[in-house]
């Protein structure tokens, strides 16, 4: 990998030379030829702002390849999930006080607030979390999330399962692991196969301070899958607590598709968290983010509008025209849907890769 913009003609010439050596140019490509041609992995880069679902998708792909997470991975996520619960309850307690909600479980609240000074986890902390989640003030505060403060999408799911999470012998389920919020602070790669093709999936952090690492992953990218949180239209960034998340995603996507690195790359947009969006659109109108939107609280209208916002950005190519941007509403937590969508997307990536070489 390098951080210099690759010459697309050089890239194409080198690939063609390899195909010519195999006698594939100007001949019908047989299935065995495709297998031979794909000994080098097809590189797919996952991009998007923080909390858009990239890492959840990355975990899904590992799960689809391996069927289950290892015992060691489950033990790591056990610690991460418990830490997420304590951190989220800290946020709820502090905001309950800020909003003047009267917490009844004062002793338990103080234990959670001081937990970092004592121990990251104990039986007492687990019991305090269970008690606080039953406190009316905490529930009132929880109802204000995303409107008055930020809280992770899966916090309610974990709190509703505290009876299991606090057990000494708890091991996370696959769903628990997929829902666990983890911030990507390095470049993660995973190799996998589909229909005899080798793929390398590259996940980089989406937070602002992580984006400086993106360019180091740009070489030889066949496709960019850009993730967008649909519910971001009603949220602000964790980094500055002022910038709208959807507007940030649009600006970031514009930079990505204009990059000379991706002139030949297939650009795909996954509009993630459609399950949450379907409920939210009835509570917060899309026009709060896009005043020109006139589709009301209709889910289909709202999805179509957001899709067009991304498609209209387009992808510049040498002759000045624009190529289509593929968009797919999805839920990265839905394993079956991700399996089907991945098969569809990677099929288009393969076709695009060979089309650019004049082989299809």
PDB file of N, CA and C in Angstrom, residues 56-101:
ATOM      1  N   UNK A  56     -19.691  -2.827  12.074  1.00  0.00           N
ATOM      2  CA  UNK A  56     -20.704  -3.876  12.209  1.00  0.00           C
ATOM      3  C   UNK A  56     -20.726  -4.749  10.967  1.00  0.00           C
ATOM      4  N   UNK A  57     -20.663  -4.112   9.794  1.00  0.00           N
ATOM      5  CA  UNK A  57     -20.604  -4.853   8.537  1.00  0.00           C
ATOM      6  C   UNK A  57     -19.347  -5.706   8.482  1.00  0.00           C
ATOM      7  N   UNK A  58     -18.211  -5.159   8.911  1.00  0.00           N
ATOM      8  CA  UNK A  58     -16.951  -5.888   8.926  1.00  0.00           C
ATOM      9  C   UNK A  58     -17.077  -7.142   9.789  1.00  0.00           C
ATOM     10  N   UNK A  59     -17.709  -6.998  10.944  1.00  0.00           N
ATOM     11  CA  UNK A  59     -17.914  -8.157  11.819  1.00  0.00           C
ATOM     12  C   UNK A  59     -18.867  -9.164  11.178  1.00  0.00           C
ATOM     13  N   UNK A  60     -19.872  -8.677  10.477  1.00  0.00           N
ATOM     14  CA  UNK A  60     -20.802  -9.567   9.775  1.00  0.00           C
ATOM     15  C   UNK A  60     -20.065 -10.421   8.747  1.00  0.00           C
ATOM     16  N   UNK A  61     -19.144  -9.806   8.008  1.00  0.00           N
ATOM     17  CA  UNK A  61     -18.414 -10.533   6.986  1.00  0.00           C
ATOM     18  C   UNK A  61     -17.541 -11.624   7.604  1.00  0.00           C
ATOM     19  N   UNK A  62     -16.931 -11.337   8.739  1.00  0.00           N
ATOM     20  CA  UNK A  62     -16.152 -12.359   9.433  1.00  0.00           C
ATOM     21  C   UNK A  62     -17.067 -13.489   9.910  1.00  0.00           C
ATOM     22  N   UNK A  63     -18.246 -13.107  10.380  1.00  0.00           N
ATOM     23  CA  UNK A  63     -19.206 -14.095  10.877  1.00  0.00           C
ATOM     24  C   UNK A  63     -19.732 -14.975   9.750  1.00  0.00           C
ATOM     25  N   UNK A  64     -19.963 -14.391   8.585  1.00  0.00           N
ATOM     26  CA  UNK A  64     -20.444 -15.161   7.442  1.00  0.00           C
ATOM     27  C   UNK A  64     -19.404 -16.153   6.961  1.00  0.00           C
ATOM     28  N   UNK A  65     -18.136 -15.838   7.166  1.00  0.00           N
ATOM     29  CA  UNK A  65     -17.055 -16.736   6.765  1.00  0.00           C
ATOM     30  C   UNK A  65     -16.800 -17.835   7.787  1.00  0.00           C
ATOM     31  N   UNK A  66     -16.939 -17.499   9.062  1.00  0.00           N
ATOM     32  CA  UNK A  66     -16.520 -18.409  10.130  1.00  0.00           C
ATOM     33  C   UNK A  66     -17.671 -18.976  10.956  1.00  0.00           C
ATOM     34  N   UNK A  67     -18.896 -18.506  10.726  1.00  0.00           N
ATOM     35  CA  UNK A  67     -20.113 -18.999  11.402  1.00  0.00           C
ATOM     36  C   UNK A  67     -20.240 -18.600  12.874  1.00  0.00           C
ATOM     37  N   UNK A  68     -19.138 -18.300  13.526  1.00  0.00           N
ATOM     38  CA  UNK A  68     -19.208 -17.953  14.938  1.00  0.00           C
ATOM     39  C   UNK A  68     -17.949 -17.183  15.316  1.00  0.00           C
ATOM     40  N   UNK A  69     -18.036 -16.442  16.410  1.00  0.00           N
ATOM     41  CA  UNK A  69     -16.861 -15.776  16.946  1.00  0.00           C
ATOM     42  C   UNK A  69     -16.127 -16.733  17.878  1.00  0.00           C
ATOM     43  N   UNK A  70     -14.828 -16.583  17.965  1.00  0.00           N
ATOM     44  CA  UNK A  70     -14.030 -17.478  18.807  1.00  0.00           C
ATOM     45  C   UNK A  70     -14.281 -17.196  20.283  1.00  0.00           C
ATOM     46  N   UNK A  71     -13.877 -18.138  21.123  1.00  0.00           N
ATOM     47  CA  UNK A  71     -14.019 -17.974  22.573  1.00  0.00           C
ATOM     48  C   UNK A  71     -13.247 -16.753  23.050  1.00  0.00           C
ATOM     49  N   UNK A  72     -12.041 -16.564  22.519  1.00  0.00           N
ATOM     50  CA  UNK A  72     -11.231 -15.402  22.915  1.00  0.00           C
ATOM     51  C   UNK A  72     -11.916 -14.099  22.516  1.00  0.00           C
ATOM     52  N   UNK A  73     -12.498 -14.073  21.321  1.00  0.00           N
ATOM     53  CA  UNK A  73     -13.202 -12.865  20.870  1.00  0.00           C
ATOM     54  C   UNK A  73     -14.403 -12.582  21.766  1.00  0.00           C
ATOM     55  N   UNK A  74     -15.114 -13.621  22.164  1.00  0.00           N
ATOM     56  CA  UNK A  74     -16.285 -13.435  23.021  1.00  0.00           C
ATOM     57  C   UNK A  74     -15.891 -12.885  24.386  1.00  0.00           C
ATOM     58  N   UNK A  75     -14.764 -13.329  24.904  1.00  0.00           N
ATOM     59  CA  UNK A  75     -14.307 -12.822  26.197  1.00  0.00           C
ATOM     60  C   UNK A  75     -13.924 -11.344  26.103  1.00  0.00           C
ATOM     61  N   UNK A  76     -13.313 -10.967  24.970  1.00  0.00           N
ATOM     62  CA  UNK A  76     -12.972  -9.551  24.756  1.00  0.00           C
ATOM     63  C   UNK A  76     -14.250  -8.716  24.690  1.00  0.00           C
ATOM     64  N   UNK A  77     -15.231  -9.194  23.934  1.00  0.00           N
ATOM     65  CA  UNK A  77     -16.475  -8.438  23.784  1.00  0.00           C
ATOM     66  C   UNK A  77     -17.303  -8.426  25.072  1.00  0.00           C
ATOM     67  N   UNK A  78     -17.146  -9.438  25.896  1.00  0.00           N
ATOM     68  CA  UNK A  78     -17.809  -9.445  27.206  1.00  0.00           C
ATOM     69  C   UNK A  78     -17.373  -8.218  28.008  1.00  0.00           C
ATOM     70  N   UNK A  79     -16.062  -7.968  28.018  1.00  0.00           N
ATOM     71  CA  UNK A  79     -15.531  -6.802  28.720  1.00  0.00           C
ATOM     72  C   UNK A  79     -15.999  -5.503  28.073  1.00  0.00           C
ATOM     73  N   UNK A  80     -15.980  -5.455  26.736  1.00  0.00           N
ATOM     74  CA  UNK A  80     -16.380  -4.243  26.020  1.00  0.00           C
ATOM     75  C   UNK A  80     -17.858  -3.913  26.239  1.00  0.00           C
ATOM     76  N   UNK A  81     -18.712  -4.920  26.237  1.00  0.00           N
ATOM     77  CA  UNK A  81     -20.149  -4.704  26.419  1.00  0.00           C
ATOM     78  C   UNK A  81     -20.435  -4.187  27.825  1.00  0.00           C
ATOM     79  N   UNK A  82     -19.793  -4.791  28.827  1.00  0.00           N
ATOM     80  CA  UNK A  82     -19.989  -4.321  30.199  1.00  0.00           C
ATOM     81  C   UNK A  82     -19.469  -2.888  30.363  1.00  0.00           C
ATOM     82  N   UNK A  83     -18.343  -2.605  29.736  1.00  0.00           N
ATOM     83  CA  UNK A  83     -17.802  -1.240  29.785  1.00  0.00           C
ATOM     84  C   UNK A  83     -18.762  -0.262  29.113  1.00  0.00           C
ATOM     85  N   UNK A  84     -19.362  -0.671  28.004  1.00  0.00           N
ATOM     86  CA  UNK A  84     -20.325   0.187  27.305  1.00  0.00           C
ATOM     87  C   UNK A  84     -21.544   0.459  28.178  1.00  0.00           C
ATOM     88  N   UNK A  85     -21.998  -0.552  28.908  1.00  0.00           N
ATOM     89  CA  UNK A  85     -23.156  -0.369  29.799  1.00  0.00           C
ATOM     90  C   UNK A  85     -22.850   0.634  30.909  1.00  0.00           C
ATOM     91  N   UNK A  86     -21.685   0.510  31.523  1.00  0.00           N
ATOM     92  CA  UNK A  86     -21.299   1.431  32.593  1.00  0.00           C
ATOM     93  C   UNK A  86     -21.146   2.847  32.054  1.00  0.00           C
ATOM     94  N   UNK A  87     -20.501   2.975  30.906  1.00  0.00           N
ATOM     95  CA  UNK A  87     -20.297   4.295  30.303  1.00  0.00           C
ATOM     96  C   UNK A  87     -21.627   4.947  29.941  1.00  0.00           C
ATOM     97  N   UNK A  88     -22.549   4.162  29.364  1.00  0.00           N
ATOM     98  CA  UNK A  88     -23.854   4.701  28.978  1.00  0.00           C
ATOM     99  C   UNK A  88     -24.658   5.130  30.203  1.00  0.00           C
ATOM    100  N   UNK A  89     -24.571   4.352  31.279  1.00  0.00           N
ATOM    101  CA  UNK A  89     -25.303   4.721  32.491  1.00  0.00           C
ATOM    102  C   UNK A  89     -24.717   5.987  33.102  1.00  0.00           C
ATOM    103  N   UNK A  90     -23.404   6.162  33.006  1.00  0.00           N
ATOM    104  CA  UNK A  90     -22.779   7.412  33.445  1.00  0.00           C
ATOM    105  C   UNK A  90     -23.394   8.600  32.718  1.00  0.00           C
ATOM    106  N   UNK A  91     -23.530   8.468  31.414  1.00  0.00           N
ATOM    107  CA  UNK A  91     -24.103   9.545  30.594  1.00  0.00           C
ATOM    108  C   UNK A  91     -25.542   9.825  31.010  1.00  0.00           C
ATOM    109  N   UNK A  92     -26.313   8.782  31.252  1.00  0.00           N
ATOM    110  CA  UNK A  92     -27.714   8.958  31.645  1.00  0.00           C
ATOM    111  C   UNK A  92     -27.832   9.629  33.011  1.00  0.00           C
ATOM    112  N   UNK A  93     -26.979   9.233  33.954  1.00  0.00           N
ATOM    113  CA  UNK A  93     -27.028   9.823  35.295  1.00  0.00           C
ATOM    114  C   UNK A  93     -26.700  11.321  35.235  1.00  0.00           C
ATOM    115  N   UNK A  94     -25.631  11.646  34.520  1.00  0.00           N
ATOM    116  CA  UNK A  94     -25.211  13.052  34.435  1.00  0.00           C
ATOM    117  C   UNK A  94     -26.261  13.908  33.734  1.00  0.00           C
ATOM    118  N   UNK A  95     -26.884  13.356  32.701  1.00  0.00           N
ATOM    119  CA  UNK A  95     -27.903  14.126  31.991  1.00  0.00           C
ATOM    120  C   UNK A  95     -29.219  14.187  32.753  1.00  0.00           C
ATOM    121  N   UNK A  96     -29.502  13.170  33.566  1.00  0.00           N
ATOM    122  CA  UNK A  96     -30.684  13.225  34.434  1.00  0.00           C
ATOM    123  C   UNK A  96     -30.552  14.391  35.404  1.00  0.00           C
ATOM    124  N   UNK A  97     -29.363  14.556  35.939  1.00  0.00           N
ATOM    125  CA  UNK A  97     -29.121  15.676  36.858  1.00  0.00           C
ATOM    126  C   UNK A  97     -29.226  17.009  36.121  1.00  0.00           C
ATOM    127  N   UNK A  98     -28.666  17.052  34.914  1.00  0.00           N
ATOM    128  CA  UNK A  98     -28.704  18.287  34.119  1.00  0.00           C
ATOM    129  C   UNK A  98     -30.128  18.669  33.757  1.00  0.00           C
ATOM    130  N   UNK A  99     -30.977  17.662  33.517  1.00  0.00           N
ATOM    131  CA  UNK A  99     -32.369  17.908  33.134  1.00  0.00           C
ATOM    132  C   UNK A  99     -33.305  17.997  34.344  1.00  0.00           C
ATOM    133  N   UNK A 100     -32.708  17.938  35.534  1.00  0.00           N
ATOM    134  CA  UNK A 100     -33.461  18.068  36.801  1.00  0.00           C
ATOM    135  C   UNK A 100     -34.467  16.934  37.019  1.00  0.00           C
ATOM    136  N   UNK A 101     -34.098  15.729  36.571  1.00  0.00           N
ATOM    137  CA  UNK A 101     -34.896  14.550  36.891  1.00  0.00           C
ATOM    138  C   UNK A 101     -34.375  13.958  38.202  1.00  0.00           C
TER     139      UNK A 101
END
